[in-house]
Amino acid sequence: MLTFPPPVERAWDRLRPDPVGLVLGSVFFVLALTPSLIPRDILFQGVACGLCAATGYLVGVWLSWNWRTWVSKVVQILWEASGRSLPSWVPRWRRRVEITLSVIVVLGLNAILLQAVHWQQQVASLTDYRAYTPAQYLLVFPVGFSIWMALVMVGRGFLHLEAWLKRHLPQRLPLPVRSVSSWIIVLVLVFTLVNQAIPGIIIRGAESAFSVRNSADPPSTPRPTAAERSGSPESLVAWESLGAYGKRFVGRGLNAQGLEKVTSRPASEPIRVYAGLESAGSDQARAALVVEELKRTGAASRSAIMIAPTTGTGWVDPVAALSLEVLYDGDTAIAAAQYSYLPSGVQFIADTDKARASGKALVTAVVAWWKTLPEGDRPRLLLYGESMGVLAGEAAFDSLADVLDSVDGVLWAGPPNSSRLWQDLVTRRDPGTGEVDPTYSAGLTVRFAQDQEDMEAFAGDTTWGDHRILYIQHASDPVVWWSPRLIRQTPDWLREQPGKDRSPTMRWMPYITFFQVSADLPRAMNVPAGHGHRYGAEILDGLALISHDSSFTPERVAQARQELERALATQPSDD
């Protein structure tokens, strides 16, 4: 039998990982290496592996506890009833077997990491992303193993707390009562930490950091002088109240002369109006201020008005804004209002209702004003949203019919899985169509596209009505597909054939897939445009479609893409 130095055996006795937990944790570690939606770097792959391994270890510990508590006794009774006796382990042998098993597990994990490189290279090729070398990917092991062991130590800390409580609760209480009470206290503590304390710390830290950034003046962003911009000397909105991303929105972009330079066509001065958090004291007041700005700038005489509920920080995608202005040669107005200065991911944890309330106020106010204009002589009203902007925009409507009665066209890109209207439409999709690429009511009003190719197929389709809703959703976008239901339920999109840029080897596994897609979320924007949560110039194609303008032919849209590329090249890189 293999022997180990006494210090190793003494250290093992102190640490003593559960053997079943070690095996199941290792299996979960390996399964976490399988492909998901986008390529994961070393850190986030390690996080996914560590979380999955800790979950597997917990399952193993639970199975071991059941074995020790009652299963082994039942087996012993049944075994002895057959006239035989169970063999007993010699403690020294058991320790050596456990240490040997652990060494095998560690070596095995490193060997399987080499296969994981192949899986990640496959995902990288589908998303046009760079792949790691085998030597680089071996660094996943120390990251994942450290997180795994750290979580095991935290779990042991809670077990020690439970034992301490059981010893120090009033001794007059029966042992079962003390045991149950101590477990209840520990579980309440864990629940409070996970659901309130830790998110609260994250949110307060983000508020402290991003409130400073929100009040800072962004570089390369002078105060606008054109009356068509909020924050200008003629504006009703003070420049200082716009916030960092509001200043970017109104202080950047192209004026009429800049548009003419990139398109070689005459252009109007684009209208951009915005209300920051400090511009007014409530969502309704900010929405009213935006409407007053639309009136002041003469938006009623433009060809198109686009309502653009912002993401968490107050950001309006410059690609979307410039796309509309390039398509319409600046004869446009874009309206937006800030509801937060937190990044979308943090705002999603903190309070999605805030985004919905702001979006409802903004859309309702602009639509109400727009409907007062002469029906045959008013601009085309469009609604655009991306990520949290989808949640904000759809909150203004009770149903699909309400959307169609309120605006002429809607473009929603990368809708979060919790989007109410999106969920309803996808759930009620036409039979035989998938969740990744659904068809709703034969595409008469609502359509879904995975990429530019899908949208090009929609061009010139006369069966699509005058009022249009278009969702763009990449098969590789974790924002679209992440849901808590991934923990225990196979989603339709993983039962179906994979979309255009999702690995066909991705499979649903309880808990593991949830952790994998969760680890994909922070990197959703760190892939080339056209994949993950980066929609890029696909927004231009989408806006051309929902505008339902006969002049936006495939040739005109292709030309506009080139013009958009030139327009974006003039903008600061930090936008």
Coordinates of C-alpha atoms in Angstrom, one line a residue:
M1 CA 0.0 0.0 0.0
L2 CA 1.2 3.5 -0.9
T3 CA 2.5 5.4 2.1
F4 CA 2.8 9.2 2.7
P5 CA 5.1 11.2 5.1
P6 CA 3.6 11.7 8.5
P7 CA 3.2 15.5 8.0
V8 CA 1.1 14.9 4.9
E9 CA -1.1 12.4 6.8
R10 CA -1.5 14.8 9.8
A11 CA -2.4 17.7 7.4
W12 CA -4.9 15.4 5.7
D13 CA -6.5 14.5 9.0
R14 CA -7.1 18.2 9.7
L15 CA -8.5 19.0 6.3
R16 CA -10.2 15.7 5.6
P17 CA -12.2 16.4 2.5
D18 CA -15.2 14.2 2.0
P19 CA -14.3 11.5 -0.5
V20 CA -17.7 11.4 -2.2
G21 CA -17.8 15.2 -2.3
L22 CA -14.3 15.2 -3.8
V23 CA -15.3 12.8 -6.6
L24 CA -18.6 14.6 -7.4
G25 CA -16.9 18.0 -7.1
S26 CA -14.3 16.9 -9.7
V27 CA -17.0 15.6 -12.0
F28 CA -18.9 18.9 -11.8
F29 CA -15.5 20.8 -12.3
V30 CA -15.0 18.8 -15.5
L31 CA -18.6 19.4 -16.7
A32 CA -18.2 23.1 -16.2
L33 CA -15.4 23.0 -18.8
T34 CA -17.9 22.0 -21.5
P35 CA -19.0 24.7 -24.1
S36 CA -21.6 27.3 -23.3
L37 CA -22.5 30.5 -25.2
I38 CA -19.3 32.5 -25.6
P39 CA -15.6 31.9 -25.0
R40 CA -14.6 32.2 -21.4
D41 CA -11.3 33.6 -20.3
I42 CA -9.2 32.0 -17.6
L43 CA -10.8 34.0 -14.7
F44 CA -14.4 33.4 -15.6
Q45 CA -13.8 29.8 -16.6
G46 CA -12.2 29.3 -13.2
V47 CA -15.2 30.9 -11.5
A48 CA -17.6 28.7 -13.3
C49 CA -15.5 25.6 -12.5
G50 CA -15.1 26.6 -8.8
L51 CA -18.9 27.2 -8.3
C52 CA -19.8 24.0 -10.1
A53 CA -17.2 22.0 -8.1
A54 CA -18.5 23.4 -4.8
T55 CA -22.0 22.4 -5.8
G56 CA -20.9 18.9 -6.6
Y57 CA -19.0 18.7 -3.4
L58 CA -22.1 19.8 -1.5
V59 CA -24.1 17.0 -3.1
G60 CA -21.4 14.5 -2.2
V61 CA -21.3 15.6 1.4
W62 CA -25.1 15.3 1.6
L63 CA -24.9 11.8 0.1
S64 CA -22.1 10.9 2.6
W65 CA -24.2 12.2 5.5
N66 CA -27.1 10.1 4.4
W67 CA -24.9 7.1 4.2
R68 CA -23.4 7.6 7.7
T69 CA -26.8 8.5 9.2
W70 CA -29.1 5.8 8.1
V71 CA -28.2 4.1 4.7
S72 CA -25.2 2.2 6.1
K73 CA -27.2 1.0 9.0
V74 CA -29.9 -0.4 6.7
V75 CA -27.3 -2.0 4.5
Q76 CA -25.6 -3.6 7.5
I77 CA -28.9 -5.0 8.8
L78 CA -29.7 -6.4 5.4
W79 CA -26.2 -7.8 4.9
E80 CA -26.1 -9.4 8.3
A81 CA -29.6 -10.9 7.8
S82 CA -28.1 -12.8 4.9
G83 CA -25.5 -14.4 7.3
R84 CA -22.5 -12.3 6.2
S85 CA -20.6 -9.4 7.8
L86 CA -19.4 -6.2 6.3
P87 CA -15.6 -5.7 6.0
S88 CA -14.3 -2.9 8.1
W89 CA -11.8 -0.3 7.0
V90 CA -8.4 0.0 8.7
P91 CA -8.2 3.8 9.4
R92 CA -4.6 4.0 8.1
W93 CA -5.6 2.4 4.8
R94 CA -8.6 4.6 4.5
R95 CA -6.5 7.7 4.8
R96 CA -4.1 6.5 2.2
V97 CA -6.8 5.6 -0.2
E98 CA -8.4 9.1 0.2
I99 CA -5.0 10.9 -0.3
T100 CA -4.3 8.7 -3.4
L101 CA -7.8 9.5 -4.8
S102 CA -7.2 13.2 -4.3
V103 CA -3.9 13.1 -6.2
I104 CA -5.6 11.2 -9.0
V105 CA -8.4 13.8 -9.1
V106 CA -5.9 16.7 -9.3
L107 CA -3.9 15.1 -12.1
G108 CA -7.0 14.0 -13.9
L109 CA -8.5 17.6 -13.9
N110 CA -5.3 18.9 -15.4
A111 CA -5.4 16.3 -18.2
I112 CA -9.1 17.1 -19.0
L113 CA -8.2 20.8 -19.2
L114 CA -6.4 20.0 -22.4
Q115 CA -9.6 18.6 -23.9
A116 CA -11.4 21.7 -22.7
V117 CA -9.1 23.8 -24.8
H118 CA -10.6 22.1 -27.9
W119 CA -14.1 22.9 -26.7
Q120 CA -13.3 26.5 -26.1
Q121 CA -11.6 26.8 -29.5
Q122 CA -14.8 25.5 -31.1
V123 CA -16.8 28.2 -29.3
A124 CA -14.2 30.8 -30.3
S125 CA -14.4 29.9 -34.0
L126 CA -18.2 30.3 -33.9
T127 CA -18.0 33.8 -32.4
D128 CA -14.9 35.0 -34.3
Y129 CA -12.9 35.3 -31.0
R130 CA -9.4 34.4 -30.2
A131 CA -8.7 31.0 -28.5
Y132 CA -6.3 30.2 -25.7
T133 CA -3.4 27.8 -26.0
P134 CA -3.3 24.6 -23.9
A135 CA -0.5 26.1 -21.7
Q136 CA -2.6 29.2 -21.0
Y137 CA -5.7 27.2 -20.2
L138 CA -4.0 25.2 -17.6
L139 CA -4.2 28.3 -15.4
V140 CA -7.9 27.6 -15.1
F141 CA -7.1 24.8 -12.6
P142 CA -5.5 26.9 -9.8
V143 CA -8.3 29.6 -10.2
G144 CA -11.1 27.1 -10.1
F145 CA -9.6 24.9 -7.4
S146 CA -8.9 27.9 -5.2
I147 CA -12.5 29.1 -5.5
W148 CA -13.7 25.5 -4.8
M149 CA -11.7 25.1 -1.7
A150 CA -12.6 28.6 -0.5
L151 CA -16.3 27.8 -0.8
V152 CA -15.7 24.5 1.0
M153 CA -14.0 26.4 3.9
V154 CA -17.0 28.8 4.0
G155 CA -19.3 25.8 4.2
R156 CA -17.3 24.3 7.0
G157 CA -17.5 27.6 8.8
F158 CA -21.3 27.4 8.8
L159 CA -21.1 23.8 10.0
H160 CA -18.9 24.9 12.9
L161 CA -21.3 27.7 13.7
E162 CA -24.2 25.2 13.7
A163 CA -22.3 22.9 16.1
W164 CA -21.4 25.9 18.3
L165 CA -25.0 27.1 18.5
K166 CA -26.2 23.5 19.3
R167 CA -23.7 23.4 22.3
H168 CA -24.6 26.9 23.6
L169 CA -28.4 26.9 23.2
P170 CA -30.1 26.4 26.6
Q171 CA -29.2 22.9 27.7
R172 CA -32.7 22.3 29.2
L173 CA -33.9 22.1 25.6
P174 CA -33.9 18.5 24.1
L175 CA -31.1 17.8 21.7
P176 CA -33.4 17.5 18.7
V177 CA -34.9 21.0 19.4
R178 CA -31.4 22.5 19.8
S179 CA -30.2 20.8 16.6
V180 CA -33.2 22.0 14.5
S181 CA -33.0 25.5 16.0
S182 CA -29.3 25.8 15.2
W183 CA -29.9 24.8 11.7
I184 CA -32.7 27.3 11.3
I185 CA -30.5 30.1 12.5
V186 CA -27.7 29.1 10.2
L187 CA -30.0 28.8 7.2
V188 CA -31.6 32.2 7.9
L189 CA -28.1 33.7 8.1
V190 CA -27.1 32.2 4.8
F191 CA -30.3 33.3 3.1
T192 CA -29.8 36.8 4.5
L193 CA -26.2 37.0 3.3
V194 CA -27.0 35.7 -0.2
N195 CA -30.2 37.7 -0.8
Q196 CA -29.6 40.9 1.1
A197 CA -26.2 41.5 2.6
I198 CA -23.9 40.6 -0.3
P199 CA -26.1 42.2 -3.0
G200 CA -26.5 45.3 -0.7
I201 CA -22.7 45.6 -0.4
I202 CA -22.3 45.3 -4.1
I203 CA -25.0 47.9 -4.8
R204 CA -23.7 50.4 -2.2
G205 CA -20.1 50.0 -3.5
A206 CA -21.3 50.6 -7.1
E207 CA -23.4 53.6 -6.0
S208 CA -20.4 55.1 -4.3
A209 CA -18.2 54.5 -7.3
F210 CA -20.6 55.4 -10.2
S211 CA -22.1 58.4 -8.5
V212 CA -18.7 60.1 -8.9
R213 CA -18.4 58.9 -12.5
N214 CA -21.9 60.2 -13.2
S215 CA -21.0 63.7 -12.2
A216 CA -17.7 63.8 -14.0
D217 CA -17.3 65.6 -17.4
P218 CA -16.4 63.0 -20.1
P219 CA -13.3 63.7 -22.2
S220 CA -13.7 65.0 -25.7
T221 CA -17.2 66.1 -25.0
P222 CA -17.8 69.9 -25.1
R223 CA -21.1 71.5 -24.2
P224 CA -23.2 71.6 -27.4
T225 CA -23.9 75.0 -29.0
A226 CA -26.6 73.9 -31.4
A227 CA -30.1 74.6 -30.2
E228 CA -31.2 71.2 -31.3
R229 CA -29.3 69.6 -28.4
S230 CA -30.3 69.4 -24.7
G231 CA -27.7 71.1 -22.5
S232 CA -27.1 73.9 -25.1
P233 CA -27.5 77.5 -24.1
E234 CA -31.1 77.5 -25.5
S235 CA -32.0 74.3 -23.8
L236 CA -34.4 73.9 -20.9
V237 CA -32.1 71.3 -19.4
A238 CA -29.0 72.4 -17.6
W239 CA -25.7 70.9 -19.0
E240 CA -24.5 70.1 -15.5
S241 CA -27.7 68.0 -14.8
L242 CA -27.3 65.5 -17.7
G243 CA -24.8 63.0 -16.1
A244 CA -21.8 61.6 -17.8
Y245 CA -23.6 59.5 -20.4
G246 CA -26.2 62.2 -21.1
K247 CA -23.4 64.6 -21.8
R248 CA -21.9 62.0 -24.1
F249 CA -25.2 61.6 -26.0
V250 CA -25.9 65.3 -26.6
G251 CA -22.2 66.4 -26.8
R252 CA -21.1 63.8 -29.3
G253 CA -22.4 62.5 -32.6
L254 CA -22.4 64.4 -35.8
N255 CA -23.9 67.7 -36.7
A256 CA -25.4 68.5 -40.1
Q257 CA -22.0 69.3 -41.6
G258 CA -20.5 66.1 -40.2
L259 CA -23.3 64.0 -41.6
E260 CA -22.9 65.6 -45.0
K261 CA -19.2 64.8 -44.9
V262 CA -19.7 61.0 -44.4
T263 CA -22.8 60.7 -46.6
S264 CA -22.1 63.2 -49.4
R265 CA -25.8 64.2 -49.1
P266 CA -27.5 67.3 -47.7
A267 CA -28.4 66.8 -44.0
S268 CA -30.4 68.5 -41.3
E269 CA -29.2 69.2 -37.8
P270 CA -30.1 66.1 -35.8
I271 CA -32.2 66.6 -32.6
R272 CA -31.0 64.9 -29.5
V273 CA -32.9 65.6 -26.2
Y274 CA -32.1 64.1 -22.9
A275 CA -33.0 64.5 -19.2
G276 CA -30.5 63.4 -16.5
L277 CA -31.2 62.2 -13.0
E278 CA -30.6 65.7 -11.7
S279 CA -32.6 67.4 -14.4
A280 CA -35.8 66.9 -12.5
G281 CA -37.0 65.1 -9.3
S282 CA -39.1 62.3 -10.7
D283 CA -39.5 60.0 -13.7
Q284 CA -42.7 61.9 -14.7
A285 CA -41.0 65.3 -14.4
R286 CA -38.0 64.1 -16.5
A287 CA -40.4 62.7 -19.1
A288 CA -42.3 66.0 -19.2
L289 CA -39.0 67.9 -19.6
V290 CA -38.1 65.6 -22.6
V291 CA -41.4 66.4 -24.2
E292 CA -40.9 70.2 -23.7
E293 CA -37.4 69.8 -25.3
L294 CA -39.0 68.0 -28.3
K295 CA -41.4 70.9 -28.7
R296 CA -38.7 73.5 -28.3
T297 CA -36.4 71.9 -30.9
G298 CA -39.2 71.4 -33.5
A299 CA -39.2 67.6 -33.4
A300 CA -42.8 67.6 -34.7
S301 CA -41.5 68.6 -38.2
R302 CA -38.9 65.8 -38.5
S303 CA -39.3 62.6 -40.5
A304 CA -38.8 60.3 -37.5
I305 CA -38.7 60.5 -33.7
M306 CA -37.0 57.7 -31.8
I307 CA -37.7 57.1 -28.1
A308 CA -34.6 55.4 -26.6
P309 CA -34.9 54.3 -23.0
T310 CA -31.4 54.0 -21.7
T311 CA -29.4 51.2 -20.1
G312 CA -28.5 51.3 -16.4
T313 CA -25.9 54.1 -16.6
G314 CA -28.0 56.4 -18.8
W315 CA -26.1 55.3 -21.9
V316 CA -27.7 55.6 -25.3
D317 CA -25.9 53.4 -27.9
P318 CA -24.1 55.7 -30.2
V319 CA -24.4 53.1 -33.0
A320 CA -28.2 53.3 -32.7
A321 CA -28.3 57.1 -32.6
L322 CA -25.9 57.5 -35.6
S323 CA -27.7 54.7 -37.5
L324 CA -31.0 56.6 -37.4
E325 CA -29.4 59.9 -38.3
V326 CA -27.4 58.4 -41.2
L327 CA -30.6 56.7 -42.6
Y328 CA -32.7 59.8 -42.4
D329 CA -29.8 62.3 -43.2
G330 CA -30.3 64.0 -39.8
D331 CA -34.0 64.6 -40.2
T332 CA -34.6 63.0 -36.9
A333 CA -35.2 63.5 -33.1
I334 CA -34.0 61.1 -30.4
A335 CA -35.4 61.3 -26.9
A336 CA -34.0 59.7 -23.8
A337 CA -34.0 60.0 -20.0
Q338 CA -31.8 58.6 -17.3
Y339 CA -33.1 56.6 -14.4
S340 CA -29.9 55.4 -12.8
Y341 CA -26.1 55.7 -12.9
L342 CA -25.5 52.0 -12.1
P343 CA -24.3 49.6 -14.7
S344 CA -27.1 47.4 -16.1
G345 CA -25.8 44.3 -14.4
V346 CA -25.9 46.0 -11.0
Q347 CA -29.2 47.7 -11.7
F348 CA -30.6 44.3 -12.6
I349 CA -29.7 43.1 -9.2
A350 CA -30.7 46.3 -7.4
D351 CA -34.1 47.1 -8.9
T352 CA -35.5 46.4 -12.4
D353 CA -38.7 48.2 -11.4
K354 CA -36.8 51.5 -11.5
A355 CA -36.0 50.9 -15.2
R356 CA -39.6 49.9 -16.0
A357 CA -41.1 53.0 -14.2
S358 CA -38.8 55.4 -16.0
G359 CA -39.4 53.8 -19.4
K360 CA -43.2 53.8 -18.8
A361 CA -43.1 57.5 -17.9
L362 CA -40.9 58.5 -20.9
V363 CA -42.7 56.4 -23.6
T364 CA -46.2 57.4 -22.3
A365 CA -45.4 61.1 -22.3
V366 CA -43.8 61.1 -25.7
V367 CA -46.6 59.0 -27.3
A368 CA -49.3 61.2 -25.7
W369 CA -47.7 64.4 -27.2
W370 CA -47.1 62.7 -30.5
K371 CA -50.8 61.7 -30.8
T372 CA -51.8 65.4 -30.5
L373 CA -50.0 66.1 -33.8
P374 CA -52.0 65.9 -37.1
E375 CA -52.2 62.2 -38.0
G376 CA -51.4 62.6 -41.6
D377 CA -48.5 65.0 -41.0
R378 CA -46.6 63.8 -38.0
P379 CA -43.2 62.0 -37.8
R380 CA -42.9 58.3 -37.8
L381 CA -42.6 57.3 -34.1
L382 CA -40.0 54.6 -33.4
L383 CA -39.1 52.9 -30.1
Y384 CA -35.6 51.4 -29.6
G385 CA -34.2 49.5 -26.6
E386 CA -31.2 47.4 -25.9
S387 CA -30.7 45.2 -22.8
M388 CA -32.3 47.1 -19.8
G389 CA -33.7 49.5 -22.4
V390 CA -36.0 46.7 -23.5
L391 CA -37.4 46.2 -20.0
A392 CA -37.9 50.0 -19.8
G393 CA -39.6 50.3 -23.1
E394 CA -42.0 47.4 -22.9
A395 CA -43.2 48.6 -19.5
A396 CA -45.3 51.3 -21.1
F397 CA -47.6 48.7 -22.8
D398 CA -50.1 46.2 -21.5
S399 CA -50.2 44.1 -24.5
L400 CA -49.0 43.6 -28.1
A401 CA -52.1 45.5 -29.3
D402 CA -51.2 48.4 -27.1
V403 CA -47.7 48.6 -28.7
L404 CA -49.1 48.6 -32.2
D405 CA -51.6 51.3 -31.3
S406 CA -49.0 53.5 -29.8
V407 CA -45.9 53.5 -32.1
D408 CA -45.1 52.8 -35.7
G409 CA -42.1 50.6 -35.2
V410 CA -40.2 48.9 -32.4
L411 CA -36.6 47.6 -32.4
W412 CA -35.5 45.6 -29.3
A413 CA -32.0 44.2 -29.3
G414 CA -30.7 41.6 -26.8
P415 CA -33.9 41.4 -24.7
P416 CA -33.3 40.1 -21.2
N417 CA -34.9 36.7 -20.6
S418 CA -37.2 38.4 -18.0
S419 CA -38.7 40.7 -20.6
R420 CA -42.5 40.2 -20.1
L421 CA -43.7 40.9 -23.7
W422 CA -40.8 38.9 -25.2
Q423 CA -41.5 35.9 -23.0
D424 CA -45.2 36.0 -23.9
L425 CA -44.5 36.2 -27.7
V426 CA -41.9 33.4 -27.6
T427 CA -44.1 31.2 -25.5
R428 CA -47.0 31.6 -27.9
R429 CA -44.9 31.2 -31.0
D430 CA -46.2 29.4 -34.0
P431 CA -46.0 25.6 -33.7
G432 CA -42.9 24.1 -35.2
T433 CA -40.7 27.1 -34.7
G434 CA -38.0 27.3 -32.1
E435 CA -37.2 29.7 -29.2
V436 CA -34.0 30.8 -30.8
D437 CA -35.6 31.7 -34.1
P438 CA -39.4 31.9 -33.4
T439 CA -42.2 33.0 -35.7
Y440 CA -45.2 34.7 -34.2
S441 CA -48.5 34.9 -36.1
A442 CA -46.8 34.2 -39.4
G443 CA -44.7 37.3 -38.9
L444 CA -47.5 39.7 -39.7
T445 CA -46.5 42.2 -37.0
V446 CA -43.6 40.7 -34.9
R447 CA -40.4 39.2 -36.3
F448 CA -37.2 37.8 -34.8
A449 CA -33.8 37.9 -36.3
Q450 CA -30.5 36.3 -35.3
D451 CA -28.3 38.3 -37.5
Q452 CA -28.0 40.6 -40.5
E453 CA -28.7 37.8 -42.9
D454 CA -32.1 37.2 -41.3
M455 CA -32.9 40.9 -41.6
E456 CA -31.9 41.0 -45.2
A457 CA -34.4 38.3 -45.9
F458 CA -37.2 40.4 -44.4
A459 CA -36.4 43.4 -46.7
G460 CA -39.2 44.0 -49.3
D461 CA -41.5 41.5 -47.6
T462 CA -45.0 42.9 -48.2
T463 CA -46.6 40.5 -45.7
W464 CA -45.1 42.5 -42.8
G465 CA -47.6 45.1 -41.8
D466 CA -47.2 48.9 -41.4
H467 CA -46.7 48.7 -37.7
R468 CA -43.6 46.6 -37.1
I469 CA -41.9 45.0 -34.1
L470 CA -38.4 43.4 -34.5
Y471 CA -36.4 41.6 -32.0
I472 CA -32.7 40.9 -32.7
Q473 CA -31.4 38.1 -30.5
H474 CA -28.1 36.3 -31.0
A475 CA -28.0 32.6 -30.2
S476 CA -24.9 33.3 -28.2
D477 CA -26.2 36.2 -26.2
P478 CA -26.3 35.2 -22.5
V479 CA -28.4 38.3 -21.6
V480 CA -31.2 36.8 -23.7
W481 CA -30.9 33.2 -22.4
W482 CA -29.9 33.6 -18.8
S483 CA -32.6 32.7 -16.3
P484 CA -32.8 31.2 -12.8
R485 CA -34.8 28.4 -14.3
L486 CA -31.6 27.1 -15.9
I487 CA -30.8 25.6 -12.4
R488 CA -33.4 22.9 -12.7
Q489 CA -35.2 23.1 -16.0
T490 CA -34.1 22.4 -19.6
P491 CA -35.0 25.5 -21.7
D492 CA -36.5 25.0 -25.2
W493 CA -33.5 26.7 -26.8
L494 CA -31.2 23.9 -25.6
R495 CA -33.6 21.2 -26.8
E496 CA -33.6 22.6 -30.3
Q497 CA -31.0 22.8 -33.0
P498 CA -28.4 25.4 -32.1
G499 CA -28.6 28.9 -33.5
K500 CA -26.1 30.3 -35.9
D501 CA -23.3 31.0 -33.4
R502 CA -23.9 28.6 -30.6
S503 CA -21.9 25.4 -30.2
P504 CA -23.8 22.3 -31.1
T505 CA -22.1 20.4 -28.2
M506 CA -23.6 22.6 -25.5
R507 CA -25.9 20.5 -23.3
W508 CA -28.2 21.4 -20.4
M509 CA -27.0 20.1 -17.0
P510 CA -28.7 21.0 -13.7
Y511 CA -26.9 23.8 -11.8
I512 CA -23.9 23.5 -14.1
T513 CA -25.5 25.2 -17.1
F514 CA -26.8 28.0 -14.8
F515 CA -23.3 28.7 -13.5
Q516 CA -21.8 28.5 -17.0
V517 CA -24.3 31.1 -18.5
S518 CA -23.9 33.2 -15.4
A519 CA -20.1 33.3 -16.0
D520 CA -20.8 34.3 -19.6
L521 CA -22.8 37.4 -18.6
P522 CA -19.9 39.6 -17.5
R523 CA -18.2 38.9 -20.8
A524 CA -21.2 39.3 -23.1
M525 CA -19.8 42.5 -24.6
N526 CA -16.2 41.1 -24.9
V527 CA -16.8 39.4 -28.2
P528 CA -16.8 40.8 -31.8
A529 CA -19.9 42.6 -33.0
G530 CA -22.5 40.2 -34.3
H531 CA -22.1 37.8 -31.3
G532 CA -22.9 37.8 -27.6
H533 CA -24.5 41.0 -26.5
R534 CA -22.8 43.1 -29.2
Y535 CA -25.3 44.0 -31.9
G536 CA -23.2 46.7 -33.7
A537 CA -24.3 47.6 -37.2
E538 CA -27.2 45.1 -37.1
I539 CA -29.0 48.0 -35.3
L540 CA -29.0 49.9 -38.6
D541 CA -30.6 47.1 -40.5
G542 CA -33.2 46.8 -37.8
L543 CA -34.1 50.5 -37.8
A544 CA -34.4 50.5 -41.6
L545 CA -36.8 47.6 -41.4
I546 CA -39.1 49.0 -38.7
S547 CA -39.1 52.4 -40.4
H548 CA -41.0 50.8 -43.3
D549 CA -39.6 53.4 -45.7
S550 CA -39.7 52.3 -49.4
S551 CA -36.5 54.3 -50.0
F552 CA -34.5 52.0 -47.6
T553 CA -33.7 49.4 -50.3
P554 CA -31.1 46.7 -49.7
E555 CA -28.7 48.8 -51.7
R556 CA -29.4 51.9 -49.7
V557 CA -29.0 50.0 -46.4
A558 CA -25.7 48.5 -47.6
Q559 CA -24.5 52.0 -48.4
A560 CA -25.7 53.3 -45.0
R561 CA -23.6 50.6 -43.3
Q562 CA -20.5 52.1 -44.9
E563 CA -21.5 55.6 -43.9
L564 CA -22.2 54.5 -40.4
E565 CA -18.7 53.0 -40.2
R566 CA -17.2 56.3 -41.3
A567 CA -19.4 58.2 -38.8
L568 CA -18.3 56.0 -35.9
A569 CA -14.7 56.4 -36.9
T570 CA -15.0 60.1 -36.0
Q571 CA -16.2 59.4 -32.5
P572 CA -14.1 59.1 -29.3
S573 CA -13.1 55.5 -28.5
D574 CA -14.6 55.5 -25.0
D575 CA -18.2 55.7 -26.2

